[in-house]
CSV table of C-alpha atoms in Angstrom, one decimal:
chain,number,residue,atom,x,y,z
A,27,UNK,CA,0.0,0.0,0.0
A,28,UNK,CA,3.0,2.1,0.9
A,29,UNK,CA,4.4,1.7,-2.3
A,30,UNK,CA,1.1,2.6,-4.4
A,31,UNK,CA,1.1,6.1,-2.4
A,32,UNK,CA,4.5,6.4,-3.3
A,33,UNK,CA,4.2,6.1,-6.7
A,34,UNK,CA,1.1,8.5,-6.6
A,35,UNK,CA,2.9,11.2,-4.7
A,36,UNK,CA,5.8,10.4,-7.6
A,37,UNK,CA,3.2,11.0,-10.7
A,38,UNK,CA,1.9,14.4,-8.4
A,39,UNK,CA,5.0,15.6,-7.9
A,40,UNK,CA,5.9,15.1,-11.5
A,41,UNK,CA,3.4,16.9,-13.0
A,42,UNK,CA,3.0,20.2,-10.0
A,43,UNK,CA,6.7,20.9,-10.0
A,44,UNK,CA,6.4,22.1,-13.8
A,45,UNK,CA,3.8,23.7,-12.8
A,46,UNK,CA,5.4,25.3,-10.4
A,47,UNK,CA,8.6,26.4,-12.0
A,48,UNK,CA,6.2,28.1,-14.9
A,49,UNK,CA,4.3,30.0,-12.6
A,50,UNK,CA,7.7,31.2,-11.5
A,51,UNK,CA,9.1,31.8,-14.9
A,52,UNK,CA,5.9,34.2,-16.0
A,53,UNK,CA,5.7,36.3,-12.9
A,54,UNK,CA,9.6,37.2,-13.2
A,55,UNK,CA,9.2,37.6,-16.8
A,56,UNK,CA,6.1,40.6,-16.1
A,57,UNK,CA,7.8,41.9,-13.4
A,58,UNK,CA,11.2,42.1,-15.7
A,59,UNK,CA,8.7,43.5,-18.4
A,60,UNK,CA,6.7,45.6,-15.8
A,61,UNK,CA,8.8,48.2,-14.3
A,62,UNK,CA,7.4,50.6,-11.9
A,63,UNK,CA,5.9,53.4,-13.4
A,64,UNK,CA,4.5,56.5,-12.1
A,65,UNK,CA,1.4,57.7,-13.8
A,66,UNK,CA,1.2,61.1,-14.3
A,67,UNK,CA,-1.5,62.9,-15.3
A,68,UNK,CA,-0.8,64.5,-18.2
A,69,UNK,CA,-1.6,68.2,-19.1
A,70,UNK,CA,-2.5,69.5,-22.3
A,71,UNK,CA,1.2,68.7,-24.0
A,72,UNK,CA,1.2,65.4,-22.8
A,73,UNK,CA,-1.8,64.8,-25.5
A,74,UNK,CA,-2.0,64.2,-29.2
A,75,UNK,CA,-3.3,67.7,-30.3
A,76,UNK,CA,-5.8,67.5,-33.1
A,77,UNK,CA,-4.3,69.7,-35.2
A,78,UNK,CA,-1.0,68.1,-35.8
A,79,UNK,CA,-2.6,64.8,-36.2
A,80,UNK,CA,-4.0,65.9,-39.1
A,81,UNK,CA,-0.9,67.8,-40.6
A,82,UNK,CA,0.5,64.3,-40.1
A,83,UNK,CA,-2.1,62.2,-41.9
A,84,UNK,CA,-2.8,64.8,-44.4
A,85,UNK,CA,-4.6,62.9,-47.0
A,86,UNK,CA,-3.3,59.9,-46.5
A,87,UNK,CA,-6.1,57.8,-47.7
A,88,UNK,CA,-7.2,58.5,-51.2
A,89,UNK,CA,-10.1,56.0,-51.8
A,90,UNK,CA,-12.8,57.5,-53.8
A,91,UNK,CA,-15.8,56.4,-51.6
A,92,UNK,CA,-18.6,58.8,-51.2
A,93,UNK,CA,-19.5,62.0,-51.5
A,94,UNK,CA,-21.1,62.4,-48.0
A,95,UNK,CA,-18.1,61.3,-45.6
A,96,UNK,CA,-14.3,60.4,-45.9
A,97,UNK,CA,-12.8,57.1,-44.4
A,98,UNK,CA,-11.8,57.4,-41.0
A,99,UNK,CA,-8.2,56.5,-39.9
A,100,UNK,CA,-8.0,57.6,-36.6
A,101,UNK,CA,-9.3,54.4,-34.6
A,102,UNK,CA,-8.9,53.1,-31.3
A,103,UNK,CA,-10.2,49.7,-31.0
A,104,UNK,CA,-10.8,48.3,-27.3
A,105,UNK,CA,-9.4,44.4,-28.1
A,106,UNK,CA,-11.3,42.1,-25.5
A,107,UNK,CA,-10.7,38.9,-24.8
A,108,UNK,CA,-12.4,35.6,-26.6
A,109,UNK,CA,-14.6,37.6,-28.6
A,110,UNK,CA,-13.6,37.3,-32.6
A,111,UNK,CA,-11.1,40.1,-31.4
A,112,UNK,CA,-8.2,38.7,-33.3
A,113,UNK,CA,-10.1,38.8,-36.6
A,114,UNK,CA,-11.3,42.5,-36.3
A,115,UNK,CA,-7.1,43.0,-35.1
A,116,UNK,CA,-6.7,41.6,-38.7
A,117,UNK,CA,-8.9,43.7,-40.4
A,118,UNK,CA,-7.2,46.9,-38.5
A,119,UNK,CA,-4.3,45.4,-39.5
A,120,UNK,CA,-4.8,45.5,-43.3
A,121,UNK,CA,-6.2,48.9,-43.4
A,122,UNK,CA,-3.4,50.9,-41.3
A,123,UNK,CA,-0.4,49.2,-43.4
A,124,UNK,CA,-2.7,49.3,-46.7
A,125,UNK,CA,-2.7,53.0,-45.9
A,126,UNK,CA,0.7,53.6,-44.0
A,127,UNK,CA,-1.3,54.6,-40.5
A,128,UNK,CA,0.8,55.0,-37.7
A,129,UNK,CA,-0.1,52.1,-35.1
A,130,UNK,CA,0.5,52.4,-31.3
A,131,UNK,CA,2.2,49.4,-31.2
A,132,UNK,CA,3.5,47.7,-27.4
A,133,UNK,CA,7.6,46.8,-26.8
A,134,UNK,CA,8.6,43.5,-26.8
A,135,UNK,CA,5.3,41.7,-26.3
A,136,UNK,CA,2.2,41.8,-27.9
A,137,UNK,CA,-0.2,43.4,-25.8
A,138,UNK,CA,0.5,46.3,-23.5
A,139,UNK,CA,1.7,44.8,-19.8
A,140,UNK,CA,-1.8,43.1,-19.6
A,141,UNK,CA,-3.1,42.8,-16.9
A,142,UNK,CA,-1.8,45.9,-15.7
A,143,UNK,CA,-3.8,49.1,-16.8
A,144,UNK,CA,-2.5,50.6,-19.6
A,145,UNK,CA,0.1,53.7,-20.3
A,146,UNK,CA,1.5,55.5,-22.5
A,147,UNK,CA,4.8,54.8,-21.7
A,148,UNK,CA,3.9,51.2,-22.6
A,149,UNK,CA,3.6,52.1,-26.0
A,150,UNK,CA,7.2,51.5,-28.3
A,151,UNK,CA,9.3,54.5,-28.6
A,152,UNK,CA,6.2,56.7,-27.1
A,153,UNK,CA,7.2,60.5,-26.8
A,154,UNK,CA,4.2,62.5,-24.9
A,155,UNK,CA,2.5,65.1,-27.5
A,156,UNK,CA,3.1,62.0,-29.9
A,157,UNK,CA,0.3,61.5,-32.2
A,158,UNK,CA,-0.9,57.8,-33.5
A,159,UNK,CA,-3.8,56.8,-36.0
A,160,UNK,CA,-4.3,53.7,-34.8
A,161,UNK,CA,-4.7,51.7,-30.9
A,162,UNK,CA,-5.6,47.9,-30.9
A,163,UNK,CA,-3.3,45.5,-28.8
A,164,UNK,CA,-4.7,44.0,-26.0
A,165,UNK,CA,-4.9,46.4,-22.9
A,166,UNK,CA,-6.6,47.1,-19.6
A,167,UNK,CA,-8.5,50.2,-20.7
A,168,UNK,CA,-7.9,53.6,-19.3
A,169,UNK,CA,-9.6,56.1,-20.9
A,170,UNK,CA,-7.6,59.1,-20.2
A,171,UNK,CA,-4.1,57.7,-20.9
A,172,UNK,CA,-5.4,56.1,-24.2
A,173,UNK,CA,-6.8,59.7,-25.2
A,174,UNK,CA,-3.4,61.0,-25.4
A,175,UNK,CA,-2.4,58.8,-27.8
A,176,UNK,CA,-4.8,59.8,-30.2
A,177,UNK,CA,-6.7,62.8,-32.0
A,178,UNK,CA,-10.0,64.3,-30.5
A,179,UNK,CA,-11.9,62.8,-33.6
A,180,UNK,CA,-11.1,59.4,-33.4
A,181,UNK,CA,-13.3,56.8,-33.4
A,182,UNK,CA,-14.0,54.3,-30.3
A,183,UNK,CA,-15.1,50.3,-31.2
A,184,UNK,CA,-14.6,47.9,-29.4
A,185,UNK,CA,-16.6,44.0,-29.3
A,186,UNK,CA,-18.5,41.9,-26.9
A,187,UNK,CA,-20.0,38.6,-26.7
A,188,UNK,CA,-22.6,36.2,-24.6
A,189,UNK,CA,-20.7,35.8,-21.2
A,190,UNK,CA,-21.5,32.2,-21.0
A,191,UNK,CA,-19.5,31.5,-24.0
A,192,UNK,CA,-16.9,33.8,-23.3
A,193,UNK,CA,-16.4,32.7,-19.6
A,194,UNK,CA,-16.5,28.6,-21.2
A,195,UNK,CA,-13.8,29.8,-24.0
A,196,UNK,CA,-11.6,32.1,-20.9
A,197,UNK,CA,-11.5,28.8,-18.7
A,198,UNK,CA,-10.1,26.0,-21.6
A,199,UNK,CA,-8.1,28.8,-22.8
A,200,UNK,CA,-6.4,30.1,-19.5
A,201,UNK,CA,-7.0,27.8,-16.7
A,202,UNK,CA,-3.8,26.3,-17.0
A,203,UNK,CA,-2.5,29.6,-16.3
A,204,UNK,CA,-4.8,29.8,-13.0
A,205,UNK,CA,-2.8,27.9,-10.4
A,206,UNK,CA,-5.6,28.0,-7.7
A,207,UNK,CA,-7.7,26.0,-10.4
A,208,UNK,CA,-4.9,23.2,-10.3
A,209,UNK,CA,-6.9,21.3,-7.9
A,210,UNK,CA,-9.7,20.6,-9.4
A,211,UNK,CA,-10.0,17.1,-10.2
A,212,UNK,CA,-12.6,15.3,-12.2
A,213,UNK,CA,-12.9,14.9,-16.1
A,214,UNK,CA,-14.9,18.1,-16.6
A,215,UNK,CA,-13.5,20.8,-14.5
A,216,UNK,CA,-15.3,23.5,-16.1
A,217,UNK,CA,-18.7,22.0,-14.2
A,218,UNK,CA,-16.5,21.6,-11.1
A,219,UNK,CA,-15.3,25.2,-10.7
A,220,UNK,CA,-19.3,26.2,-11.7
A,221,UNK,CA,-20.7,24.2,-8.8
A,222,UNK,CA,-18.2,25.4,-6.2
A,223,UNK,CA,-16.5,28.9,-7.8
A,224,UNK,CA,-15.7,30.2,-4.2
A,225,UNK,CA,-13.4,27.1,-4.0
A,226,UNK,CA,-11.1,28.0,-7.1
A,227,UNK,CA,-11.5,31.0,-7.2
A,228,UNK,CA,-9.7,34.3,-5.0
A,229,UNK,CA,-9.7,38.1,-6.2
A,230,UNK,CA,-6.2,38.4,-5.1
A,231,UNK,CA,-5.1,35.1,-6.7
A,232,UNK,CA,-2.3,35.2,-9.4
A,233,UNK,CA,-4.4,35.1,-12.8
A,234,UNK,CA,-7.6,34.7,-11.0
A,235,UNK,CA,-9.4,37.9,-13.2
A,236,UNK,CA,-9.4,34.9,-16.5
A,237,UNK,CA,-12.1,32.7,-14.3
A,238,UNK,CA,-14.9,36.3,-13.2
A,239,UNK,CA,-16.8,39.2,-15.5
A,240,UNK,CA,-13.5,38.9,-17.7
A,241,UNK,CA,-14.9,41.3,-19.6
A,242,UNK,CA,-15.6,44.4,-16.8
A,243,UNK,CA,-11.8,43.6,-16.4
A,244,UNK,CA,-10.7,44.3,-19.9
A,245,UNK,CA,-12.3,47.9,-19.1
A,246,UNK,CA,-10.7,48.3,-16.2
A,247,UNK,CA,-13.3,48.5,-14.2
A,248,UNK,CA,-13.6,46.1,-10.9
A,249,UNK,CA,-14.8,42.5,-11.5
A,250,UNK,CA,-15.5,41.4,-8.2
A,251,UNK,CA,-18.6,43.6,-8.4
A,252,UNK,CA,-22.0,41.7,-7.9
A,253,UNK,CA,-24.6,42.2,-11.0
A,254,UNK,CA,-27.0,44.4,-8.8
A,255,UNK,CA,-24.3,46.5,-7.1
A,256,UNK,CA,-25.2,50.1,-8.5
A,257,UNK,CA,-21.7,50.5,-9.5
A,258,UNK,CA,-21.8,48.3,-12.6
A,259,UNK,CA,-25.1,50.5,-14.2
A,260,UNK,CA,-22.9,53.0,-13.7
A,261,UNK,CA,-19.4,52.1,-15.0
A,262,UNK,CA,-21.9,50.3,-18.3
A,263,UNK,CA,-23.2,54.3,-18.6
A,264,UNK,CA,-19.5,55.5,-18.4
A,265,UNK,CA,-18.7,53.1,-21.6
A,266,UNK,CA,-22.0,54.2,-23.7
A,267,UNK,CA,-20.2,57.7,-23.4
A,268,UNK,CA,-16.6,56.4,-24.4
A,269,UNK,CA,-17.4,54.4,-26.8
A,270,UNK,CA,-18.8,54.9,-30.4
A,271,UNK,CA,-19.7,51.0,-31.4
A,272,UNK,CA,-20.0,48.5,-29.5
A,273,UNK,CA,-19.7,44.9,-31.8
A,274,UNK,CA,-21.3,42.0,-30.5
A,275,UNK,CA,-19.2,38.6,-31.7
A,276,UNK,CA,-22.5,36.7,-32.3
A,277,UNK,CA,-23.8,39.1,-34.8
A,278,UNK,CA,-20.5,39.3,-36.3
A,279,UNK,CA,-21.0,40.2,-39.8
A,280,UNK,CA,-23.7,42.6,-39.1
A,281,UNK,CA,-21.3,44.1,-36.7
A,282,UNK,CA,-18.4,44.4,-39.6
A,283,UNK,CA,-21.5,46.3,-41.7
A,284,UNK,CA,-22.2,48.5,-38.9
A,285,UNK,CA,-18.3,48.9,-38.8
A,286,UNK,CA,-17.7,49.7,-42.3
A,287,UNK,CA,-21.1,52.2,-42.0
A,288,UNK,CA,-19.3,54.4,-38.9
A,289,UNK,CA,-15.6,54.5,-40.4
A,290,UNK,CA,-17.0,54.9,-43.9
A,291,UNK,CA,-14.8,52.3,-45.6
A,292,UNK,CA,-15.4,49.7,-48.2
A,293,UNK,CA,-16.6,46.3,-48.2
A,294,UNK,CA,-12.9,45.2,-49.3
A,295,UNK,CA,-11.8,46.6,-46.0
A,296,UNK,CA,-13.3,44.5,-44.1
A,297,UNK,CA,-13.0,41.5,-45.7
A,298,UNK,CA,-12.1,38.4,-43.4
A,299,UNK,CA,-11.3,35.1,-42.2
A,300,UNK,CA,-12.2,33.5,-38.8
A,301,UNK,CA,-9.0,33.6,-37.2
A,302,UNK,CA,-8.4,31.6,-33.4
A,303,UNK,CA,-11.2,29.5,-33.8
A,304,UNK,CA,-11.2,26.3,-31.4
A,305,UNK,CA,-11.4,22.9,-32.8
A,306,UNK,CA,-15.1,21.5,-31.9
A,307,UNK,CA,-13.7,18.9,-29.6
A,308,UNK,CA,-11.9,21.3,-27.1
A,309,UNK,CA,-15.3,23.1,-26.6
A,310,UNK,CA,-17.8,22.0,-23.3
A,311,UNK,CA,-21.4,22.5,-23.9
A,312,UNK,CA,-23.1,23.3,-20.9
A,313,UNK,CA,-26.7,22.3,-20.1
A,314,UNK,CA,-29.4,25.1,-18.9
A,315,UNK,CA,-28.4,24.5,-15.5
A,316,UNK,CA,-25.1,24.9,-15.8
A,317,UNK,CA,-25.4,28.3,-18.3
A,318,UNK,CA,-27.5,29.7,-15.6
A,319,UNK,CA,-24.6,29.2,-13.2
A,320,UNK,CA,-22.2,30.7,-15.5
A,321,UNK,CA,-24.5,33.6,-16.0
A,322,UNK,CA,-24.7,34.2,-12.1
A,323,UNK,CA,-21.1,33.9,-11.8
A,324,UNK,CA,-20.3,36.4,-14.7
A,325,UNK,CA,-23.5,38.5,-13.7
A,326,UNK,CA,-21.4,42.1,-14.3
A,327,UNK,CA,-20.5,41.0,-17.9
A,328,UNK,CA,-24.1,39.7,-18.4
A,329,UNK,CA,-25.2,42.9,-17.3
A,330,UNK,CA,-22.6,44.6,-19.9
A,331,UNK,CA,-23.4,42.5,-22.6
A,332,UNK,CA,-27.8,42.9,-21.9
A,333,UNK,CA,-27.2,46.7,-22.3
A,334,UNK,CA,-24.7,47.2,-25.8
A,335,UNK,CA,-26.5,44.2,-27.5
A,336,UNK,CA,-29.7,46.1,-26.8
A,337,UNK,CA,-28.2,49.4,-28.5
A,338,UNK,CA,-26.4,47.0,-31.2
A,339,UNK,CA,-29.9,46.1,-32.4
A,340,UNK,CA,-30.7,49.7,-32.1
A,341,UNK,CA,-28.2,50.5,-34.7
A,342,UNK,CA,-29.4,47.6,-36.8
A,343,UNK,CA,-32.9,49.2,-37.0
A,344,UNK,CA,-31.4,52.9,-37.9
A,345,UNK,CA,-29.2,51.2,-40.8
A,346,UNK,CA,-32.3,49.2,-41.9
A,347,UNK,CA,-33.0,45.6,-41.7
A,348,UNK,CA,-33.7,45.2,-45.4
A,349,UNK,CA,-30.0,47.1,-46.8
A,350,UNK,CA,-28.5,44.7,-43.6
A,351,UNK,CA,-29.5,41.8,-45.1
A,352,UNK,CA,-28.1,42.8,-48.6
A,353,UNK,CA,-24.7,44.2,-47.3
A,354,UNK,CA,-24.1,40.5,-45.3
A,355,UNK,CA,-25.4,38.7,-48.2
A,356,UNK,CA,-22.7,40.6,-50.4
A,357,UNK,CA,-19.8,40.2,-47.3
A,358,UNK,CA,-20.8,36.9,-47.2
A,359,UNK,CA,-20.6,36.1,-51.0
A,360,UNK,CA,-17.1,38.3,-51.2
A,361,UNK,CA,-15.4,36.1,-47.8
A,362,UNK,CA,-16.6,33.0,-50.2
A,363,UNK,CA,-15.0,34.0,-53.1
A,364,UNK,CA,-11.8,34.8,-50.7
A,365,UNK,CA,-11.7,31.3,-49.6
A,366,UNK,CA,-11.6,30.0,-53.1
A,367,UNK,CA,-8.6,31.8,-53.9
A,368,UNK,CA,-6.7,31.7,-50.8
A,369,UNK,CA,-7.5,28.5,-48.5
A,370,UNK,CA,-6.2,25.0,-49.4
A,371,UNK,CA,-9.6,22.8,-49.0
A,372,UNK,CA,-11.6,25.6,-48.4
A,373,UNK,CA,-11.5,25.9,-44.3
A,374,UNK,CA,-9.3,25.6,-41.3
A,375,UNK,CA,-7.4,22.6,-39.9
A,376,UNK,CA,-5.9,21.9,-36.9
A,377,UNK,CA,-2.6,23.1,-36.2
A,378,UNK,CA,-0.3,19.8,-36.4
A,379,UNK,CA,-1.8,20.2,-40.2
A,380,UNK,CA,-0.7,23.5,-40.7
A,381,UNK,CA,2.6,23.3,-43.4
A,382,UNK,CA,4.2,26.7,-43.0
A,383,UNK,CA,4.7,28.0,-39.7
A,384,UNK,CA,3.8,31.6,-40.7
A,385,UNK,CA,0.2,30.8,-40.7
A,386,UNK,CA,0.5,28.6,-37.1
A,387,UNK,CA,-1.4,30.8,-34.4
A,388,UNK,CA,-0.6,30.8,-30.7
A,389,UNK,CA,-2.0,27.9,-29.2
A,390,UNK,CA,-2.4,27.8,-25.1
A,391,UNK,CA,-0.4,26.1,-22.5
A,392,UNK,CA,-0.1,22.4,-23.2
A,393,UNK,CA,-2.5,22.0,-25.7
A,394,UNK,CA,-3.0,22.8,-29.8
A,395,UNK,CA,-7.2,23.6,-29.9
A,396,UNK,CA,-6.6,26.6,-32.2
A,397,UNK,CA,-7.2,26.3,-35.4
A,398,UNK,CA,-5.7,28.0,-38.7
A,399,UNK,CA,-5.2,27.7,-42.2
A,400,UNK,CA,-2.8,26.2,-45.1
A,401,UNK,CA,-2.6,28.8,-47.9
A,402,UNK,CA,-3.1,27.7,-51.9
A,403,UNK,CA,0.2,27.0,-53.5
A,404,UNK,CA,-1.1,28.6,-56.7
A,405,UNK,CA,-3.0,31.4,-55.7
A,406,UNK,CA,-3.7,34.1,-58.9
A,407,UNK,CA,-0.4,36.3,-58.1
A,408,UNK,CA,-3.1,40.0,-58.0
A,409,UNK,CA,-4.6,38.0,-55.2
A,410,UNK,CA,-1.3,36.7,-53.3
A,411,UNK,CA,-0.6,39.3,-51.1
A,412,UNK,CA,-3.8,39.9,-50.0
A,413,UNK,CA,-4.1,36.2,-49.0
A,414,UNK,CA,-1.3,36.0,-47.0
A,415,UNK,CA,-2.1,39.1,-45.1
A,416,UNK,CA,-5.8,37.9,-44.2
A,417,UNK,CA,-4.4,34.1,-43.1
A,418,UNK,CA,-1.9,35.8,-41.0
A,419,UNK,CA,-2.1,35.4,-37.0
A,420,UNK,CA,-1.7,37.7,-34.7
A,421,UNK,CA,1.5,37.6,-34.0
A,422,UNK,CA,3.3,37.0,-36.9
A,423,UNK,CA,1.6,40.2,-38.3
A,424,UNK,CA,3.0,42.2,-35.5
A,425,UNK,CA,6.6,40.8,-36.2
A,426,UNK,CA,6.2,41.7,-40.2
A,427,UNK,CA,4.9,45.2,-39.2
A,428,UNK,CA,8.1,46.2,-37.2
A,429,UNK,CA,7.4,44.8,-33.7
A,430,UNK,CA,9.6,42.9,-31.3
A,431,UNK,CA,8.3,40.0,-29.5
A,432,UNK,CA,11.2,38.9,-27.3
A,433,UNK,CA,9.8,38.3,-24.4
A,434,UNK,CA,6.1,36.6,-26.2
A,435,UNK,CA,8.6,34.5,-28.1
A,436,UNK,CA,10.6,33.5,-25.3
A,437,UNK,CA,7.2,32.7,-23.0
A,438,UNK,CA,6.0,31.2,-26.3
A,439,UNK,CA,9.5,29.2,-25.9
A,440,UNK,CA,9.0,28.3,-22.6
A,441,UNK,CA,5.6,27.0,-21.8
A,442,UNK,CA,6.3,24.6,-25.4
A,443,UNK,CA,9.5,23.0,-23.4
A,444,UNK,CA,7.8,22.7,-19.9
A,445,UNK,CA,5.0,21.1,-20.8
């Protein structure tokens, strides 16, 4: 018997000491990437002044489009978690190096010191008075520190989606990052955390904001909050001021339309592919009960997500449900003929099938759930570039636009040869 507990305590030990040592590894590597800074405040010279950001973009798009606005350049997109936020990154993406935009880009990693709130001084090679076109890395938002970045007239989007889903995508995707979530034990630990949160789950807890109203973190605003404190009606008011669309990730095409509508671009521009899709193995589908747990738990976020896909549909009734309908019909025919040309079999695969490494896309710790794309060999040469750039991930598009991921590739690095 002694033996048998031995051997236990052996396989434990062999698989929390890993563990262990990577919890280690990431909280060095933000503090070495995390510095102390003091945030100050800035007066009036600290921000982007309107009028030199438009000396500096001075006709920079030329796109014939309409006579009764002018594309908008100057964007700042508010990149949540789990929501279709990496294919809207994409789209920005496009647009900003179609047009030589000047992004705010982060140093050495690719989102700005999440999860600590964002700064300018987080932003690569930032000088204050500095003007940008376009903000869209991950961040914790702050309102009045992002504002300085960018010109009075820019535009704020940002995109949402069902907390239920979010909060079941969050958990497979960051768990493993959550040590207090180590103990769970059973086959389906997503039910086990639901039925018992309190048990996994601490405020203070390293990671701990991936598992509760991830999304009223993004915003910086508290997640601990119960749905009927008074605070969250309040801080969801404060965000219907700051921002001008609000996407919902269900509605997603409708939500691109809306999009295109409000920065007055073309149906080219926002022309996509899914991009960090799971595989449909890796997702748990939770009963009734089981949603309305998850619902409870993420009641802040539910509570978020009630009130901007209410004004979402609003929007949707101003554009007209009839020319909606015809604009997704036409986005939908154009992302079909994209496939065609660019996407060996037509869809994604999963990532031990994907042949060149360019088009690979982060995966999570231990695991490869995300899916991506292998690109046709003989794709039309007028259409090649554009291919490539719309089957590019996330990070690879950062490293061919100038930015240096040291310390992503080296986490990237490390959590492949620990586990």
């Amino acid at each position: 018997m002694s033996g048998v507990k031995a051997t236990k305590c052996k396989a434990l030990l062999r698989v929390l000491i890993p563990w262990v040592l990577l919890t280690n590894i990431m909280v060095v590597l933000y503090c070495l990437r995390n510095p102390n800074q003091v945030k100050l405040r800035g007066s009036q010279e600290d921000t982007c002044p309107l009028g030199v950001a438009k000396l500096q973009k001075k006709s920079v798009i030329k796109q014939s489009h309409s006579e009764e606005c002018s594309p908008k350049e100057n964007i700042m997109f508010m990149k949540t978690h789990k929501t279709a936020s990496s294919t809207i990154l994409n789209i920005l993406f496009r647009f900003g190096e179609k047009h030589k935009l000047r992004f705010a880009f982060p140093d050495g990693r690719n989102d700005f010191f999440y999860p600590s709130p964002f700064l300018c001084s987080q932003v690569k090679d930032y000088k204050p008075g500095e003007c940008f076109n376009i903000v869209c890395n991950h961040m914790r938002f702050d309102h009045q520190e992002v504002s300085k970045l960018l010109p009075p007239d820019s535009v704020y989007v940002t995109i949402l989606r069902d907390p239920v889903d979010l909060f079941e995508s969050s958990f497979h995707y960051y768990h493993k990052a959550v040590p207090l979530t180590w103990r769970i034990r059973g086959e389906n630990k997503l039910v086990e955390f639901l039925n018992n949160p309190w048990a996994f789950y601490s405020p203070e807890a390293f990671n701990s904001f991936y598992l509760k109203n991830l999304l009223f973190f993004d915003f910086g605003l508290d997640n601990n909050l119960e749905a009927d404190d008074p605070r969250v009606m309040t801080e969801i008011k404060n965000l219907s001021r700051r921002f001008h669309l609000v996407l919902i990730a269900e509605y997603f095409e409708e939500s691109l339309i809306l999009l295109k509508d409000l920065l007055c671009w073309t149906m080219e521009d926002i022309l996509y592919f899914k991009l960090n899709a799971r595989k449909s193995s890796s997702v748990s589908h939770l009963d009734a009960e089981m949603r309305a747990k998850a619902l409870q738990w993420n009641g802040a976020d539910w509570k978020l997500y009630q009130h901007f896909n209410g004004t979402f549909w609003a929007r949707v009734e101003a554009y007209g449900r009839e020319r909606m309908k015809q604009e997704v019909e036409e986005l939908r025919r154009r992302n079909a003929e994209m496939k065609d040309i660019c996407i060996e079999g037509g869809g994604a695969v999963e990532a031990q099938k994907i042949q060149n490494r360019r088009f690979l896309p982060w995966q999570p710790v231990g695991e490869s759930s995300i899916l991506g794309y292998n690109i046709k060999k003989d794709i039309d040469p007028r259409f090649k570039t554009l291919c490539e750039k719309m089957l590019t991930p996330e990070i690879q598009y950062l490293s061919e636009l100038g930015v240096n991921l040291w310390l992503t590739r080296l986490w990237g690095w490390l959590k492949d040869t620990i586990y």
